[in-house]
mmCIF file of C-alpha atoms in Angstrom:
data_model
loop_
_atom_site.group_PDB
_atom_site.id
_atom_site.type_symbol
_atom_site.label_atom_id
_atom_site.label_comp_id
_atom_site.label_asym_id
_atom_site.label_seq_id
_atom_site.Cartn_x
_atom_site.Cartn_y
_atom_site.Cartn_z
ATOM 1 C CA UNK A 120 0.000 0.000 0.000
ATOM 2 C CA UNK A 121 1.412 3.439 -0.928
ATOM 3 C CA UNK A 122 2.445 5.765 1.884
ATOM 4 C CA UNK A 123 -0.034 8.435 2.900
ATOM 5 C CA UNK A 124 1.029 12.061 2.585
ATOM 6 C CA UNK A 125 0.827 14.190 5.703
ATOM 7 C CA UNK A 126 1.194 17.889 6.391
ATOM 8 C CA UNK A 127 3.271 19.384 9.150
ATOM 9 C CA UNK A 128 4.657 22.842 9.899
ATOM 10 C CA UNK A 129 7.840 23.715 8.027
ATOM 11 C CA UNK A 130 10.833 24.170 10.347
ATOM 12 C CA UNK A 131 14.479 25.228 10.161
ATOM 13 C CA UNK A 132 15.394 21.521 10.229
ATOM 14 C CA UNK A 133 13.816 21.229 6.748
ATOM 15 C CA UNK A 134 16.302 23.642 5.179
ATOM 16 C CA UNK A 135 18.619 21.200 3.365
ATOM 17 C CA UNK A 136 15.859 18.909 2.102
ATOM 18 C CA UNK A 137 13.622 21.828 1.120
ATOM 19 C CA UNK A 138 16.358 23.620 -0.822
ATOM 20 C CA UNK A 139 17.370 20.399 -2.585
ATOM 21 C CA UNK A 140 13.751 19.657 -3.525
ATOM 22 C CA UNK A 141 13.181 23.241 -4.724
ATOM 23 C CA UNK A 142 16.329 23.177 -6.863
ATOM 24 C CA UNK A 143 15.333 19.839 -8.398
ATOM 25 C CA UNK A 144 11.870 21.305 -9.130
ATOM 26 C CA UNK A 145 12.827 24.504 -10.958
ATOM 27 C CA UNK A 146 11.552 23.241 -14.313
ATOM 28 C CA UNK A 147 8.323 21.989 -12.742
ATOM 29 C CA UNK A 148 7.684 25.346 -11.070
ATOM 30 C CA UNK A 149 8.402 27.644 -14.017
ATOM 31 C CA UNK A 150 6.719 30.018 -14.724
ATOM 32 C CA UNK A 151 4.213 29.534 -11.911
ATOM 33 C CA UNK A 152 6.251 29.997 -8.738
ATOM 34 C CA UNK A 153 9.784 30.448 -7.439
ATOM 35 C CA UNK A 154 10.472 28.272 -4.403
ATOM 36 C CA UNK A 155 13.392 29.084 -2.069
ATOM 37 C CA UNK A 156 16.501 27.554 -3.663
ATOM 38 C CA UNK A 157 19.243 28.735 -1.275
ATOM 39 C CA UNK A 158 19.772 29.303 2.452
ATOM 40 C CA UNK A 159 18.979 33.051 2.502
ATOM 41 C CA UNK A 160 15.775 32.518 0.493
ATOM 42 C CA UNK A 161 14.738 29.657 2.789
ATOM 43 C CA UNK A 162 15.389 31.843 5.860
ATOM 44 C CA UNK A 163 13.145 34.574 4.384
ATOM 45 C CA UNK A 164 10.544 31.924 3.548
ATOM 46 C CA UNK A 165 10.568 30.562 7.092
ATOM 47 C CA UNK A 166 10.497 34.049 8.650
ATOM 48 C CA UNK A 167 7.140 34.745 6.932
ATOM 49 C CA UNK A 168 5.344 32.210 9.090
ATOM 50 C CA UNK A 169 4.198 33.402 12.506
ATOM 51 C CA UNK A 170 1.506 30.674 12.759
ATOM 52 C CA UNK A 171 -1.036 33.368 13.519
ATOM 53 C CA UNK A 172 -1.771 35.166 10.246
ATOM 54 C CA UNK A 173 0.708 33.172 8.124
ATOM 55 C CA UNK A 174 1.172 29.395 8.275
ATOM 56 C CA UNK A 175 3.728 27.329 6.360
ATOM 57 C CA UNK A 176 3.556 23.566 5.926
ATOM 58 C CA UNK A 177 5.324 20.834 4.041
ATOM 59 C CA UNK A 178 3.670 17.794 2.526
ATOM 60 C CA UNK A 179 5.699 14.752 3.546
ATOM 61 C CA UNK A 180 5.639 11.154 2.349
ATOM 62 C CA UNK A 181 7.883 8.565 4.011
ATOM 63 C CA UNK A 182 10.235 11.298 5.215
ATOM 64 C CA UNK A 183 10.491 12.919 1.772
ATOM 65 C CA UNK A 184 9.149 16.360 0.952
ATOM 66 C CA UNK A 185 6.433 16.114 -1.680
ATOM 67 C CA UNK A 186 5.480 19.790 -1.619
ATOM 68 C CA UNK A 187 4.699 22.916 0.348
ATOM 69 C CA UNK A 188 1.417 24.597 1.299
ATOM 70 C CA UNK A 189 1.059 28.108 2.689
ATOM 71 C CA UNK A 190 -2.003 29.564 4.364
ATOM 72 C CA UNK A 191 -1.439 33.312 4.588
ATOM 73 C CA UNK A 192 -3.095 36.663 5.178
ATOM 74 C CA UNK A 193 -5.570 35.155 7.607
ATOM 75 C CA UNK A 194 -8.172 37.613 8.803
ATOM 76 C CA UNK A 195 -10.427 36.589 11.665
ATOM 77 C CA UNK A 196 -13.413 38.521 13.007
ATOM 78 C CA UNK A 197 -16.371 38.536 10.650
ATOM 79 C CA UNK A 198 -14.209 37.556 7.651
ATOM 80 C CA UNK A 199 -12.473 34.337 8.932
ATOM 81 C CA UNK A 200 -10.611 33.820 5.676
ATOM 82 C CA UNK A 201 -7.154 33.037 4.336
ATOM 83 C CA UNK A 202 -5.239 32.566 1.081
ATOM 84 C CA UNK A 203 -3.616 29.339 -0.054
ATOM 85 C CA UNK A 204 -0.433 28.900 -2.043
ATOM 86 C CA UNK A 205 1.221 25.591 -2.808
ATOM 87 C CA UNK A 206 3.626 23.707 -5.026
ATOM 88 C CA UNK A 207 4.707 20.117 -5.506
ATOM 89 C CA UNK A 208 8.291 18.933 -5.634
ATOM 90 C CA UNK A 209 9.649 16.972 -8.586
ATOM 91 C CA UNK A 210 9.950 13.241 -8.083
ATOM 92 C CA UNK A 211 6.749 12.991 -6.060
ATOM 93 C CA UNK A 212 4.561 15.269 -8.201
ATOM 94 C CA UNK A 213 1.560 13.800 -9.962
ATOM 95 C CA UNK A 214 1.076 10.965 -7.470
ATOM 96 C CA UNK A 215 -1.835 12.396 -5.466
ATOM 97 C CA UNK A 216 0.251 13.611 -2.529
ATOM 98 C CA UNK A 217 -0.685 17.261 -3.007
ATOM 99 C CA UNK A 218 -4.370 16.319 -3.166
ATOM 100 C CA UNK A 219 -4.038 14.516 0.166
ATOM 101 C CA UNK A 220 -2.011 17.401 1.593
ATOM 102 C CA UNK A 221 -4.379 20.124 0.412
ATOM 103 C CA UNK A 222 -7.411 18.241 1.742
ATOM 104 C CA UNK A 223 -5.622 17.970 5.112
ATOM 105 C CA UNK A 224 -4.883 21.709 5.022
ATOM 106 C CA UNK A 225 -8.549 22.485 4.305
ATOM 107 C CA UNK A 226 -9.603 20.353 7.308
ATOM 108 C CA UNK A 227 -6.988 22.078 9.504
ATOM 109 C CA UNK A 228 -8.093 25.547 8.371
ATOM 110 C CA UNK A 229 -11.798 24.912 8.930
ATOM 111 C CA UNK A 230 -11.597 22.721 12.032
ATOM 112 C CA UNK A 231 -8.519 23.802 14.000
ATOM 113 C CA UNK A 232 -8.226 27.434 12.911
ATOM 114 C CA UNK A 233 -11.960 28.128 12.648
ATOM 115 C CA UNK A 234 -11.824 29.681 9.203
ATOM 116 C CA UNK A 235 -14.927 30.046 7.041
ATOM 117 C CA UNK A 236 -13.335 30.642 3.617
ATOM 118 C CA UNK A 237 -10.162 29.658 1.768
ATOM 119 C CA UNK A 238 -9.088 31.268 -1.484
ATOM 120 C CA UNK A 239 -6.520 30.134 -4.055
ATOM 121 C CA UNK A 240 -5.475 32.340 -6.964
ATOM 122 C CA UNK A 241 -4.089 30.405 -9.916
ATOM 123 C CA UNK A 242 -2.631 31.412 -13.259
ATOM 124 C CA UNK A 243 -5.024 30.292 -16.020
ATOM 125 C CA UNK A 244 -2.404 28.159 -17.807
ATOM 126 C CA UNK A 245 -1.515 26.137 -14.715
ATOM 127 C CA UNK A 246 -3.679 23.112 -15.517
ATOM 128 C CA UNK A 247 -2.253 20.931 -12.726
ATOM 129 C CA UNK A 248 -3.004 23.525 -10.045
ATOM 130 C CA UNK A 249 -6.489 24.196 -11.386
ATOM 131 C CA UNK A 250 -7.221 20.460 -11.366
ATOM 132 C CA UNK A 251 -5.912 20.183 -7.790
ATOM 133 C CA UNK A 252 -8.241 22.825 -6.339
ATOM 134 C CA UNK A 253 -11.158 21.394 -8.300
ATOM 135 C CA UNK A 254 -10.460 17.914 -6.817
ATOM 136 C CA UNK A 255 -10.385 19.500 -3.364
ATOM 137 C CA UNK A 256 -13.837 21.050 -3.667
ATOM 138 C CA UNK A 257 -12.976 24.637 -4.610
ATOM 139 C CA UNK A 258 -15.268 26.593 -6.920
ATOM 140 C CA UNK A 259 -14.157 29.148 -9.493
ATOM 141 C CA UNK A 260 -15.368 32.596 -8.461
ATOM 142 C CA UNK A 261 -13.776 34.884 -10.986
ATOM 143 C CA UNK A 262 -10.844 36.236 -12.918
ATOM 144 C CA UNK A 263 -8.345 38.841 -11.721
ATOM 145 C CA UNK A 264 -6.242 40.534 -14.422
ATOM 146 C CA UNK A 265 -2.628 41.305 -13.460
ATOM 147 C CA UNK A 266 -3.285 40.021 -9.929
ATOM 148 C CA UNK A 267 0.197 38.977 -8.736
ATOM 149 C CA UNK A 268 3.731 39.835 -9.775
ATOM 150 C CA UNK A 269 5.566 36.579 -10.442
ATOM 151 C CA UNK A 270 8.902 36.299 -12.191
ATOM 152 C CA UNK A 271 8.977 40.062 -12.698
ATOM 153 C CA UNK A 272 5.624 40.182 -14.542
ATOM 154 C CA UNK A 273 2.096 40.968 -13.425
ATOM 155 C CA UNK A 274 0.108 37.823 -14.134
ATOM 156 C CA UNK A 275 -3.597 37.140 -14.492
ATOM 157 C CA UNK A 276 -5.178 34.673 -12.072
ATOM 158 C CA UNK A 277 -8.369 32.707 -11.679
ATOM 159 C CA UNK A 278 -9.905 33.081 -8.225
ATOM 160 C CA UNK A 279 -11.048 29.817 -6.602
ATOM 161 C CA UNK A 280 -12.592 29.475 -3.137
ATOM 162 C CA UNK A 281 -13.948 26.904 -0.768
ATOM 163 C CA UNK A 282 -16.339 27.653 2.048
ATOM 164 C CA UNK A 283 -16.746 25.705 5.258
ATOM 165 C CA UNK A 284 -19.835 23.534 4.976
#
């Protein structure tokens, strides 16, 4: 039976494995995302996560990193919402681990954190990412021209969301 992917908070102890996985995944990630590929970038990545408004996780399978998921810009009060970002790592991509990981993150966000809404913004050409959120129960809500600056360019995104049921 294949190993089950799990999510856990990213830590400083992940640095070497994370950087190696990100470097090996550069082709997979282009032009969608730039993962931290050196120690200073990983330190900046890790420093973003206060586990209040910004949470960082890795998806792990048998001790190997299969990907990363970020839940950021959490607003509580009447809004109770956050934004998701994620990427798989080469070698374990396309095997269902990110689906398992993202479903676990959705449960964590709705159950443990008490959120009501999760949003993921995805570049229209990123078929794998669009399929992932669709498998995880997200609904397309709209289109945002020039939404995020990635790789030095403002890029259009589709806006997908999932509400707590």
